[in-house]
Short mmCIF file of C-alpha atoms and ligand atoms in Angstrom, two decimals:
data_model
loop_
_atom_site.label_atom_id
_atom_site.label_comp_id
_atom_site.label_asym_id
_atom_site.label_seq_id
_atom_site.Cartn_x
_atom_site.Cartn_y
_atom_site.Cartn_z
CA MET A 1 -19.81 11.70 -22.76
CA THR A 2 -18.52 15.17 -23.54
CA ASP A 3 -21.97 16.77 -24.02
CA GLN A 4 -22.77 15.91 -20.40
CA THR A 5 -22.32 18.20 -17.45
CA PRO A 6 -19.31 17.03 -15.47
CA ALA A 7 -20.10 15.85 -11.94
CA LEU A 8 -16.91 17.58 -10.90
CA ARG A 9 -14.47 19.87 -12.57
CA LEU A 10 -11.22 21.32 -11.31
CA GLU A 11 -9.67 24.24 -13.13
CA ASN A 12 -6.06 25.26 -12.93
CA ILE A 13 -5.42 24.18 -9.33
CA VAL A 14 -2.17 25.33 -7.73
CA LYS A 15 -1.05 24.06 -4.34
CA THR A 16 2.35 24.46 -2.73
CA PHE A 17 3.90 23.18 0.48
CA PRO A 18 7.15 24.50 1.93
CA GLY A 19 9.77 23.58 -0.64
CA VAL A 20 7.35 21.69 -2.93
CA ARG A 21 5.08 22.82 -5.72
CA ALA A 22 2.72 19.87 -5.33
CA LEU A 23 0.27 21.00 -8.02
CA GLY A 24 1.22 23.41 -10.77
CA GLY A 25 -2.09 24.36 -12.38
CA VAL A 26 -3.95 21.09 -12.79
CA SER A 27 -7.32 20.76 -14.51
CA PHE A 28 -9.42 17.63 -14.24
CA GLU A 29 -13.03 16.57 -14.73
CA VAL A 30 -15.15 13.52 -14.06
CA PHE A 31 -18.56 12.83 -15.62
CA PRO A 32 -21.55 11.19 -13.95
CA GLY A 33 -21.29 7.42 -14.29
CA GLU A 34 -17.63 7.56 -15.23
CA VAL A 35 -14.74 5.83 -13.44
CA HIS A 36 -11.79 8.13 -13.97
CA ALA A 37 -8.32 6.95 -13.00
CA LEU A 38 -5.75 9.37 -11.68
CA MET A 39 -2.22 8.09 -12.13
CA GLY A 40 1.31 9.32 -11.54
CA GLU A 41 4.50 8.45 -9.71
CA ASN A 42 4.82 8.57 -5.96
CA GLY A 43 4.71 12.21 -4.99
CA ALA A 44 3.18 13.32 -8.33
CA GLY A 45 0.35 15.11 -6.51
CA LYS A 46 -2.62 12.72 -6.79
CA SER A 47 -3.59 12.69 -3.12
CA THR A 48 -3.01 16.43 -2.87
CA LEU A 49 -5.33 17.13 -5.80
CA MET A 50 -8.03 15.00 -4.24
CA LYS A 51 -7.56 16.62 -0.84
CA VAL A 52 -8.11 20.00 -2.46
CA LEU A 53 -11.30 18.62 -3.90
CA GLY A 54 -12.31 17.12 -0.58
CA GLY A 55 -11.90 20.37 1.34
CA ILE A 56 -8.83 19.25 3.29
CA TYR A 57 -6.38 21.65 1.62
CA GLN A 58 -7.11 25.12 0.29
CA PRO A 59 -5.49 25.75 -3.10
CA GLU A 60 -3.62 28.99 -3.73
CA GLU A 61 -5.17 29.26 -7.17
CA GLY A 62 -7.84 27.60 -9.25
CA ARG A 63 -11.54 26.85 -9.14
CA ILE A 64 -13.75 23.87 -8.32
CA PHE A 65 -17.12 23.18 -9.89
CA VAL A 66 -19.75 20.69 -8.77
CA GLU A 67 -22.19 20.13 -11.62
CA GLU A 68 -20.79 23.32 -13.11
CA VAL A 69 -21.62 25.43 -10.05
CA GLN A 70 -18.48 27.04 -8.66
CA THR A 71 -17.85 25.89 -5.13
CA VAL A 72 -15.30 26.63 -2.43
CA MET A 73 -14.52 23.53 -0.41
CA THR A 74 -13.67 24.67 3.09
CA SER A 75 -13.80 21.36 5.00
CA PRO A 76 -14.48 17.65 4.48
CA LEU A 77 -17.94 17.98 6.02
CA GLN A 78 -18.77 20.76 3.63
CA ALA A 79 -17.47 18.74 0.68
CA LYS A 80 -19.72 15.92 1.85
CA ALA A 81 -22.69 18.32 1.97
CA LYS A 82 -21.94 19.11 -1.70
CA GLY A 83 -21.96 15.39 -2.47
CA VAL A 84 -18.20 14.79 -2.68
CA MET A 85 -17.07 11.75 -0.68
CA PHE A 86 -13.52 10.69 -0.06
CA ILE A 87 -11.90 7.37 0.80
CA HIS A 88 -8.44 8.14 2.08
CA GLN A 89 -5.15 6.49 1.24
CA GLU A 90 -4.04 6.61 4.86
CA LEU A 91 -6.72 5.42 7.22
CA SER A 92 -8.20 8.23 9.26
CA LEU A 93 -10.47 6.46 11.73
CA ALA A 94 -10.98 6.92 15.46
CA GLU A 95 -9.87 3.57 16.85
CA GLU A 96 -11.60 3.90 20.20
CA LEU A 97 -15.01 4.44 18.64
CA SER A 98 -17.43 1.92 17.19
CA VAL A 99 -17.78 1.29 13.48
CA ALA A 100 -21.13 3.12 13.48
CA GLU A 101 -19.72 6.21 15.20
CA ASN A 102 -16.90 6.32 12.67
CA VAL A 103 -19.21 5.90 9.72
CA TYR A 104 -21.42 8.80 10.86
CA LEU A 105 -18.67 10.81 12.57
CA GLY A 106 -19.72 14.43 13.00
CA GLU A 107 -23.25 13.62 11.88
CA LEU A 108 -24.69 11.10 14.31
CA PRO A 109 -28.47 10.79 13.89
CA ARG A 110 -30.23 12.52 16.78
CA LYS A 111 -33.61 12.45 18.45
CA SER A 112 -35.37 15.60 19.54
CA PHE A 113 -33.47 17.32 22.40
CA GLY A 114 -30.25 16.40 20.63
CA ARG A 115 -29.68 12.96 22.11
CA VAL A 116 -27.95 10.46 19.85
CA ASP A 117 -30.40 7.99 18.35
CA TRP A 118 -28.29 4.88 18.89
CA ALA A 119 -30.88 2.44 17.56
CA ARG A 120 -31.12 4.32 14.29
CA LEU A 121 -27.35 4.79 14.10
CA TYR A 122 -26.69 1.05 14.40
CA ALA A 123 -29.53 0.09 12.06
CA GLN A 124 -28.43 2.49 9.33
CA THR A 125 -24.82 1.40 9.64
CA ASP A 126 -25.66 -2.29 9.52
CA GLU A 127 -27.64 -1.68 6.36
CA ILE A 128 -24.55 -0.24 4.67
CA LEU A 129 -22.32 -2.99 6.06
CA ASP A 130 -24.68 -5.57 4.52
CA ARG A 131 -24.01 -4.06 1.12
CA LEU A 132 -20.31 -4.48 1.77
CA LYS A 133 -20.73 -8.11 2.91
CA VAL A 134 -18.36 -7.65 5.84
CA SER A 135 -18.03 -9.97 8.83
CA PHE A 136 -18.16 -7.32 11.57
CA ASN A 137 -21.08 -5.12 12.66
CA ALA A 138 -21.94 -1.55 13.56
CA ARG A 139 -21.02 -1.99 17.23
CA THR A 140 -17.52 -3.39 16.70
CA ARG A 141 -14.72 -1.18 18.01
CA VAL A 142 -12.65 0.01 15.03
CA GLY A 143 -9.35 -0.62 16.81
CA ASP A 144 -10.20 -4.34 16.91
CA LEU A 145 -10.49 -4.60 13.13
CA SER A 146 -7.78 -5.67 10.70
CA ILE A 147 -6.37 -3.01 8.40
CA ALA A 148 -8.42 -4.42 5.52
CA ASN A 149 -11.62 -4.20 7.54
CA GLN A 150 -10.78 -0.65 8.61
CA GLN A 151 -10.51 0.12 4.93
CA MET A 152 -14.02 -1.28 4.50
CA VAL A 153 -15.23 1.12 7.23
CA GLU A 154 -13.76 4.01 5.24
CA ILE A 155 -15.68 2.78 2.24
CA ALA A 156 -18.89 2.43 4.29
CA ARG A 157 -18.52 6.07 5.26
CA ALA A 158 -18.70 7.12 1.63
CA LEU A 159 -21.99 5.30 1.18
CA THR A 160 -23.89 7.29 3.82
CA VAL A 161 -25.01 10.04 1.49
CA GLU A 162 -26.27 10.35 -2.06
CA ALA A 163 -22.92 11.25 -3.49
CA LYS A 164 -22.33 13.06 -6.76
CA ALA A 165 -18.72 12.01 -6.78
CA VAL A 166 -16.66 9.52 -4.81
CA ILE A 167 -12.88 9.57 -4.64
CA PHE A 168 -11.01 6.34 -3.95
CA ASP A 169 -7.35 6.92 -3.05
CA GLU A 170 -5.58 3.54 -3.37
CA PRO A 171 -8.47 1.64 -1.84
CA THR A 172 -7.23 -1.84 -2.66
CA ALA A 173 -3.75 -1.51 -1.18
CA SER A 174 -4.67 -3.64 1.83
CA LEU A 175 -7.71 -5.57 0.66
CA THR A 176 -7.94 -9.32 0.09
CA ASP A 177 -9.05 -10.59 -3.30
CA ALA A 178 -12.55 -11.30 -1.98
CA GLU A 179 -12.84 -7.78 -0.59
CA LYS A 180 -11.64 -6.36 -3.89
CA VAL A 181 -14.47 -8.12 -5.67
CA VAL A 182 -16.95 -6.51 -3.27
CA LEU A 183 -15.32 -3.12 -3.76
CA PHE A 184 -15.53 -3.39 -7.54
CA ASP A 185 -19.21 -4.31 -7.21
CA VAL A 186 -19.78 -1.24 -5.06
CA ILE A 187 -18.02 0.88 -7.67
CA SER A 188 -20.11 -0.51 -10.48
CA ASP A 189 -23.32 0.13 -8.47
CA LEU A 190 -22.23 3.72 -7.89
CA ARG A 191 -21.44 4.12 -11.55
CA ALA A 192 -24.86 2.74 -12.52
CA ASP A 193 -26.41 5.34 -10.19
CA GLY A 194 -24.66 8.07 -12.15
CA VAL A 195 -22.01 8.89 -9.56
CA GLY A 196 -18.70 10.20 -10.89
CA ILE A 197 -15.79 8.17 -9.54
CA VAL A 198 -12.14 9.10 -9.22
CA TYR A 199 -9.95 6.06 -8.78
CA ILE A 200 -6.30 6.32 -7.72
CA SER A 201 -4.16 3.21 -7.90
CA HIS A 202 -0.73 2.04 -8.99
CA ARG A 203 -2.08 -1.33 -10.06
CA MET A 204 -2.31 -1.31 -13.83
CA GLU A 205 -4.48 -4.43 -14.07
CA GLU A 206 -7.16 -2.78 -11.89
CA ILE A 207 -6.98 0.44 -13.85
CA PHE A 208 -7.54 -1.38 -17.11
CA LYS A 209 -10.32 -3.48 -15.65
CA ILE A 210 -12.54 -0.85 -14.08
CA THR A 211 -11.83 2.62 -15.45
CA ASP A 212 -13.19 4.53 -18.44
CA ARG A 213 -10.53 7.21 -18.74
CA ILE A 214 -7.08 7.82 -17.27
CA SER A 215 -5.53 11.17 -16.39
CA VAL A 216 -1.85 11.39 -15.62
CA LEU A 217 0.08 13.76 -13.37
CA ARG A 218 3.83 14.16 -13.39
CA ASP A 219 5.61 16.27 -10.77
CA GLY A 220 2.41 18.16 -10.07
CA GLU A 221 1.77 18.92 -13.75
CA TYR A 222 -1.14 17.61 -15.79
CA ARG A 223 0.12 15.40 -18.64
CA GLY A 224 -3.12 14.46 -20.35
CA THR A 225 -6.17 12.21 -20.35
CA LEU A 226 -6.62 9.04 -22.38
CA VAL A 227 -9.54 6.70 -22.99
CA THR A 228 -8.68 3.45 -21.21
CA ALA A 229 -9.86 1.24 -24.07
CA GLU A 230 -7.61 3.10 -26.50
CA THR A 231 -4.34 2.97 -24.59
CA ASP A 232 -2.04 0.46 -22.89
CA GLU A 233 0.29 0.13 -19.93
CA ASP A 234 3.30 1.20 -21.88
CA GLU A 235 1.78 4.47 -23.04
CA ILE A 236 0.60 5.31 -19.52
CA THR A 237 4.01 4.48 -18.06
CA GLN A 238 5.64 6.75 -20.64
CA MET A 239 3.35 9.59 -19.62
CA MET A 240 3.99 8.97 -15.92
CA ILE A 241 7.75 8.63 -15.90
CA GLY A 242 8.86 9.86 -19.29
CA ARG A 243 10.34 6.55 -20.45
CA SER A 244 9.39 2.93 -21.05
CA LEU A 245 10.36 0.34 -18.52
CA ASP A 246 12.66 -2.47 -19.38
CA LEU A 247 11.10 -5.24 -17.37
CA SER A 248 13.46 -7.94 -18.53
CA ARG A 249 15.85 -9.14 -15.95
CA ASN A 250 19.41 -9.98 -16.73
CA ALA A 251 19.25 -13.72 -16.65
CA ALA A 252 22.75 -14.32 -15.36
CA PRO A 253 22.61 -17.45 -13.22
CA VAL A 254 22.73 -16.67 -9.53
CA GLU A 255 25.76 -17.61 -7.54
CA VAL A 256 24.02 -19.37 -4.74
CA GLY A 257 26.05 -19.62 -1.58
CA GLU A 258 25.64 -21.35 1.74
CA VAL A 259 22.38 -21.93 3.51
CA ALA A 260 21.73 -18.78 5.55
CA LEU A 261 18.45 -19.80 7.14
CA ARG A 262 16.82 -23.20 7.50
CA VAL A 263 13.36 -23.88 8.83
CA GLU A 264 12.21 -27.37 9.79
CA GLY A 265 8.64 -28.41 10.46
CA LEU A 266 7.66 -24.99 11.75
CA SER A 267 4.06 -24.59 12.93
CA CYS A 268 2.20 -21.85 14.71
CA GLY A 269 -1.22 -22.89 15.96
CA ASP A 270 -3.70 -22.87 13.11
CA LEU A 271 -1.88 -20.06 11.31
CA PHE A 272 0.57 -22.33 9.47
CA GLN A 273 1.70 -25.93 9.78
CA ASP A 274 4.76 -28.02 9.11
CA VAL A 275 6.64 -25.45 7.07
CA SER A 276 10.15 -26.41 5.95
CA PHE A 277 12.44 -24.51 3.61
CA GLU A 278 15.87 -22.98 3.31
CA LEU A 279 17.17 -19.64 2.13
CA ARG A 280 20.64 -19.48 0.65
CA GLN A 281 22.96 -16.55 0.40
CA GLY A 282 22.63 -14.97 -3.00
CA GLU A 283 19.08 -16.00 -3.76
CA VAL A 284 15.67 -14.38 -3.69
CA VAL A 285 12.91 -16.77 -2.66
CA GLY A 286 9.37 -15.62 -3.35
CA PHE A 287 6.48 -16.67 -1.12
CA TYR A 288 3.30 -16.55 -3.12
CA GLY A 289 -0.24 -17.23 -2.01
CA LEU A 290 -3.55 -15.59 -1.34
CA VAL A 291 -3.93 -13.10 1.49
CA GLY A 292 -4.38 -15.25 4.60
CA ALA A 293 -2.26 -18.18 3.37
CA GLY A 294 0.07 -17.77 6.36
CA ARG A 295 3.05 -16.08 4.72
CA THR A 296 3.09 -12.95 6.88
CA GLU A 297 2.75 -15.11 9.97
CA ILE A 298 5.81 -17.16 8.99
CA ALA A 299 7.77 -13.95 8.55
CA GLU A 300 6.59 -12.69 11.91
CA THR A 301 7.65 -15.93 13.57
CA LEU A 302 11.13 -15.72 12.06
CA PHE A 303 11.32 -12.15 13.32
CA GLY A 304 10.39 -13.07 16.89
CA LEU A 305 6.92 -11.55 16.85
CA ARG A 306 5.17 -14.91 17.24
CA THR A 307 6.11 -18.02 19.16
CA PRO A 308 6.05 -21.21 17.10
CA SER A 309 4.09 -24.14 18.53
CA SER A 310 6.63 -26.57 17.09
CA GLY A 311 9.52 -26.78 14.66
CA ARG A 312 13.08 -25.51 14.49
CA ILE A 313 14.90 -22.53 13.00
CA PHE A 314 18.60 -22.63 12.09
CA LEU A 315 20.80 -19.70 11.16
CA LYS A 316 23.76 -21.12 9.24
CA ASP A 317 24.00 -24.32 11.27
CA GLU A 318 23.15 -22.98 14.66
CA GLU A 319 19.70 -23.57 16.06
CA LEU A 320 18.00 -20.39 17.25
CA LYS A 321 15.20 -19.55 19.59
CA ILE A 322 14.02 -16.12 18.55
CA SER A 323 11.72 -14.57 21.08
CA SER A 324 11.78 -10.89 20.12
CA PRO A 325 12.56 -8.63 17.14
CA ILE A 326 15.61 -7.33 19.00
CA GLU A 327 16.99 -10.87 19.11
CA ALA A 328 16.15 -11.41 15.44
CA ILE A 329 17.96 -8.21 14.49
CA GLY A 330 20.89 -9.29 16.66
CA HIS A 331 21.10 -12.48 14.58
CA GLY A 332 21.01 -10.49 11.34
CA ILE A 333 17.37 -11.07 10.41
CA SER A 334 15.32 -8.08 9.29
CA LEU A 335 11.67 -7.81 8.39
CA VAL A 336 10.22 -5.01 6.29
CA PRO A 337 6.63 -5.20 7.46
CA GLU A 338 3.46 -5.17 5.47
CA SER A 339 1.89 -2.19 7.17
CA ARG A 340 4.18 0.79 7.28
CA LYS A 341 2.00 2.99 9.40
CA GLU A 342 1.62 0.53 12.23
CA GLN A 343 5.00 -1.09 12.38
CA GLY A 344 7.48 0.81 10.33
CA LEU A 345 7.58 4.55 10.82
CA ILE A 346 7.44 7.37 13.32
CA LEU A 347 5.45 9.87 11.31
CA GLY A 348 6.37 12.97 13.31
CA MET A 349 10.09 12.27 13.01
CA ASN A 350 12.22 13.41 10.09
CA CYS A 351 13.26 11.23 7.15
CA ARG A 352 16.87 10.79 8.20
CA ASP A 353 16.11 9.67 11.73
CA ASN A 354 13.51 7.19 10.56
CA ILE A 355 16.14 5.50 8.42
CA THR A 356 19.01 5.60 10.89
CA LEU A 357 17.02 5.14 14.09
CA PRO A 358 17.71 1.43 14.61
CA GLN A 359 21.47 1.94 14.48
CA VAL A 360 22.24 5.20 16.24
CA ASP A 361 23.99 3.13 18.90
CA ASP A 362 26.68 2.22 16.41
CA MET A 363 27.34 5.84 15.55
CA THR A 364 27.65 7.55 18.87
CA ALA A 365 31.28 8.45 18.32
CA GLY A 366 30.30 12.02 19.17
CA PRO A 367 27.26 14.10 18.38
CA PHE A 368 28.75 15.89 15.38
CA VAL A 369 30.37 12.91 13.76
CA ALA A 370 27.19 10.95 14.26
CA ASP A 371 25.08 13.62 12.68
CA GLY A 372 27.18 13.75 9.53
CA ALA A 373 27.31 9.97 9.29
CA GLU A 374 23.57 9.73 9.59
CA VAL A 375 22.99 12.27 6.83
CA ALA A 376 25.40 10.34 4.63
CA ILE A 377 23.44 7.14 5.22
CA PHE A 378 20.22 8.94 4.49
CA ASP A 379 21.65 10.38 1.25
CA GLN A 380 22.74 6.95 0.13
CA TYR A 381 19.28 5.42 0.53
CA ARG A 382 17.50 8.47 -0.83
CA ASP A 383 19.51 8.06 -4.04
CA ARG A 384 19.18 4.30 -4.27
CA LEU A 385 15.46 4.25 -3.59
CA GLN A 386 14.75 7.58 -5.29
CA ILE A 387 12.99 8.91 -2.24
CA LYS A 388 11.28 12.18 -3.06
CA THR A 389 11.51 14.64 -0.21
CA PRO A 390 12.50 18.31 0.00
CA SER A 391 15.17 17.48 2.59
CA TRP A 392 16.17 14.94 5.25
CA ARG A 393 14.61 17.31 7.78
CA THR A 394 11.10 16.83 6.37
CA SER A 395 8.86 14.84 8.66
CA VAL A 396 7.93 11.46 7.22
CA GLY A 397 4.24 12.12 7.78
CA SER A 398 4.21 14.77 5.06
CA LEU A 399 5.71 12.52 2.36
CA SER A 400 3.46 10.88 -0.20
CA GLY A 401 2.31 7.34 0.62
CA GLY A 402 4.76 5.62 -1.70
CA ASN A 403 7.70 7.62 -0.45
CA GLN A 404 6.86 6.63 3.12
CA GLN A 405 7.08 3.00 2.00
CA LYS A 406 10.53 3.65 0.54
CA ILE A 407 11.69 5.09 3.88
CA VAL A 408 10.62 1.86 5.62
CA ILE A 409 12.62 -0.21 3.16
CA GLY A 410 15.63 2.10 3.56
CA LYS A 411 15.50 1.75 7.31
CA TRP A 412 15.79 -2.03 7.20
CA LEU A 413 18.40 -2.07 4.46
CA ALA A 414 20.54 0.34 6.42
CA MET A 415 20.92 -2.36 9.07
CA ARG A 416 22.69 -4.57 6.54
CA PRO A 417 21.04 -7.81 7.59
CA ASP A 418 22.14 -11.29 6.46
CA VAL A 419 18.57 -12.40 5.97
CA LEU A 420 16.15 -9.83 4.65
CA ILE A 421 12.44 -10.57 4.69
CA VAL A 422 10.20 -8.15 2.82
CA ASP A 423 6.44 -8.39 3.06
CA GLU A 424 4.57 -6.83 0.11
CA PRO A 425 7.53 -4.53 -0.63
CA THR A 426 5.94 -2.51 -3.40
CA ARG A 427 2.46 -1.93 -2.06
CA GLY A 428 1.51 1.62 -3.02
CA ILE A 429 4.68 2.10 -5.07
CA ASP A 430 4.55 3.46 -8.62
CA VAL A 431 5.63 1.36 -11.61
CA GLY A 432 8.99 3.06 -12.09
CA SER A 433 10.07 2.80 -8.47
CA LYS A 434 8.67 -0.70 -8.33
CA SER A 435 11.16 -1.92 -10.84
CA GLU A 436 13.88 -0.01 -8.95
CA ILE A 437 12.98 -1.89 -5.79
CA HIS A 438 12.97 -5.19 -7.66
CA ASN A 439 16.44 -4.43 -9.00
CA LEU A 440 17.56 -3.47 -5.54
CA LEU A 441 16.37 -6.80 -4.10
CA ARG A 442 18.21 -8.60 -6.90
CA ASP A 443 21.34 -6.55 -6.19
CA LEU A 444 21.16 -7.37 -2.50
CA ALA A 445 21.01 -11.06 -3.32
CA ALA A 446 23.96 -10.65 -5.67
CA GLN A 447 25.88 -9.11 -2.77
CA GLY A 448 25.27 -12.23 -0.71
CA TYR A 449 22.13 -11.46 1.24
CA ALA A 450 19.45 -14.13 1.51
CA VAL A 451 16.20 -12.46 0.54
CA MET A 452 12.67 -13.69 1.22
CA VAL A 453 9.94 -11.80 -0.64
CA ILE A 454 6.29 -12.15 0.25
CA SER A 455 4.01 -10.83 -2.44
CA SER A 456 0.43 -11.22 -3.57
CA GLU A 457 1.26 -9.90 -7.03
CA MET A 458 2.10 -12.65 -9.45
CA PRO A 459 4.14 -10.50 -11.88
CA GLU A 460 6.22 -9.32 -8.96
CA VAL A 461 7.02 -12.79 -7.58
CA LEU A 462 7.76 -14.12 -11.04
CA HIS A 463 10.02 -11.22 -11.81
CA VAL A 464 12.01 -10.96 -8.64
CA SER A 465 12.38 -14.56 -7.40
CA ASP A 466 14.89 -17.28 -8.21
CA ARG A 467 12.72 -19.88 -6.54
CA ILE A 468 9.06 -19.67 -5.51
CA ILE A 469 7.28 -21.32 -2.61
CA ALA A 470 3.51 -21.48 -3.05
CA MET A 471 1.32 -21.57 0.03
CA TYR A 472 -2.29 -22.46 0.59
CA HIS A 473 -4.14 -22.35 3.91
CA GLY A 474 -1.07 -22.35 6.12
CA ARG A 475 0.79 -25.06 4.24
CA ILE A 476 3.46 -25.17 1.59
CA MET A 477 1.77 -26.59 -1.47
CA ARG A 478 4.66 -26.59 -3.84
CA LYS A 479 8.24 -25.42 -4.25
CA PHE A 480 9.34 -24.27 -7.67
CA GLY A 481 13.05 -24.43 -8.46
CA VAL A 482 14.93 -22.06 -10.74
CA GLY A 483 13.21 -21.99 -14.14
CA GLU A 484 10.48 -24.44 -13.11
CA VAL A 485 7.54 -22.16 -12.58
CA THR A 486 4.70 -21.41 -14.97
CA GLU A 487 1.80 -19.06 -14.30
CA ASP A 488 -0.71 -21.91 -14.52
CA SER A 489 1.05 -24.17 -12.08
CA LEU A 490 1.46 -21.27 -9.67
CA VAL A 491 -2.23 -20.37 -9.80
CA GLN A 492 -3.12 -24.00 -9.19
CA ALA A 493 -0.77 -24.36 -6.26
CA ILE A 494 -2.09 -21.33 -4.40
CA SER A 495 -5.67 -22.46 -4.94
CA GLY A 496 -4.90 -25.80 -3.36
CA ILE A 497 -5.01 -27.73 -6.66
CA GLY A 498 -2.28 -29.93 -8.02
CA GLY A 499 0.27 -29.24 -5.31
CA ASP A 500 2.47 -32.02 -4.09
CA GLY A 501 1.67 -31.18 -0.48
CA GLN A 502 5.12 -31.30 1.01
CA ALA A 503 7.63 -30.78 -1.73
CA ALA A 504 11.21 -31.43 -0.80
N1 ATP B 601 1.06 17.97 4.21
C1 ATP B 601 2.13 18.11 3.44
N2 ATP B 601 3.18 18.87 3.82
C2 ATP B 601 4.27 19.01 3.01
N3 ATP B 601 4.41 18.40 1.82
C3 ATP B 601 3.40 17.63 1.40
C4 ATP B 601 2.22 17.43 2.18
N4 ATP B 601 1.39 16.60 1.50
C5 ATP B 601 2.03 16.30 0.35
N5 ATP B 601 3.24 16.91 0.28
C6 ATP B 601 4.18 16.82 -0.84
O1 ATP B 601 3.47 17.07 -2.05
C7 ATP B 601 3.89 16.20 -3.10
C8 ATP B 601 2.71 15.43 -3.65
O2 ATP B 601 2.30 14.48 -2.68
P1 ATP B 601 1.01 13.55 -2.86
O3 ATP B 601 0.76 12.92 -1.55
O4 ATP B 601 -0.08 14.33 -3.50
O5 ATP B 601 1.56 12.46 -3.90
P2 ATP B 601 0.81 11.19 -4.54
O6 ATP B 601 0.75 11.43 -6.01
O7 ATP B 601 -0.47 10.95 -3.84
O8 ATP B 601 1.87 10.02 -4.27
P3 ATP B 601 1.69 8.46 -3.78
O9 ATP B 601 1.49 7.65 -5.02
O10 ATP B 601 3.04 8.12 -3.21
O11 ATP B 601 0.58 8.40 -2.81
C9 ATP B 601 4.99 15.33 -2.49
O12 ATP B 601 6.23 15.89 -2.83
C10 ATP B 601 4.75 15.41 -1.00
O13 ATP B 601 5.94 15.23 -0.27
MG1 MG B 602 -1.11 9.45 -2.55
#
């Protein structure tokens, strides 16, 4: 591999933001036909490095080479002209426009006299969409697509040119398993065509499945590159965070208290049917299933975002009708949503206010007192969740993706709910912080909260839950009590095999 000309090479890149040295002289290269992972903790500088490469940020120092020709990347369109394509971590699509217009944004095919050639635009786009096996077409309005499908549009965009290199920044964060399979096929086609691929992800199993080499950043510094086949998760974790992780959980039996929430025969159209379960104070109950099994929809119903078609919800022993999130919050139910950008954060607002926003009412003892109290709350959650930000004044939009996720979690914790529902809590979060968040959820349970965790990651559900409820196609397939679950039985239950239908 080393006698080849790299598709891309970065040399000694330095990039600073106010108060942050995001990249302190990083060098990196990717060869044609190589899948090269870029790893590091939240805020380590991965997205920044790739944005320098993609012409979005200008570095203060350093050089970029495309096939060993030095190049200055002044804009994303220019990077594209040099054959460098970029799939962003945060979606960057124009919602009002069609899929086709987004895919060819800035470069719509034109007839003579400059008029857009719509027929060609749609035909070319549909050809790419066919490769991606998606269910929508070139004319669909992007705003009508799910987040996962919007991600597929981002990917389609990268396939419009003969790329020399394609950068994927956490592409699988919101994809279903079926879509992941398609994505990995696309990546292996690109690799076979000799394209150099940079792949950013926090998911170790993906990294070990599809990459050839792994480079690690820590606090904006380059820590080294390893051949994937010659290393393991532990070594990479060490390089990323400077220590090994102790993933064992102290197995002290949980002190389970009273029933905090009870759900009886809850249904919501064809989203989920006849769901019954209870959450007790002091326990973490994991909801496991494939994307689309109905778990998020149950959470949304409990939080007043959907109206059930039948069934009953009890808090302690009192029956509730919850018709809005405000009512749910009033009853002590909080939901940390799956998609932070849509439901969780105000990106232009600072870190402190995003965390304390829902409760300013409680603190209006006077403007100065309130201000100090809010900063104290922010400090507390910054420490507990290890949120990396130059100051509470920093706007949330400029934090790294994983740190934004931590702010969302902090915001809901700060409300001190009785029942805490978290939907995919560690999506986009690095391994070190992931285990911090798991410990935090365990601690909350130990303090008497009832915690419901929805996760599509088996190691996560197994690690964090006392009991697990497995769902398949809108129904509970099986309930596993403390110590009852095995990986095999869990896989079977979420695939619709071997469940007992309506476990007690
Ligand atoms: N536009 C910006 N303005 C100010 N600071 C920024 C900006 N973009 C990134 N940063 C800071 O630079 C550092 C590196 O951020 P970056 O987004 O590159 O991290 P990352 O490795 O991609 O993390 P994650 O895994 O969470 O996505 C962080 O401290 C972040 O807060
Ligand atoms: Mg990032």
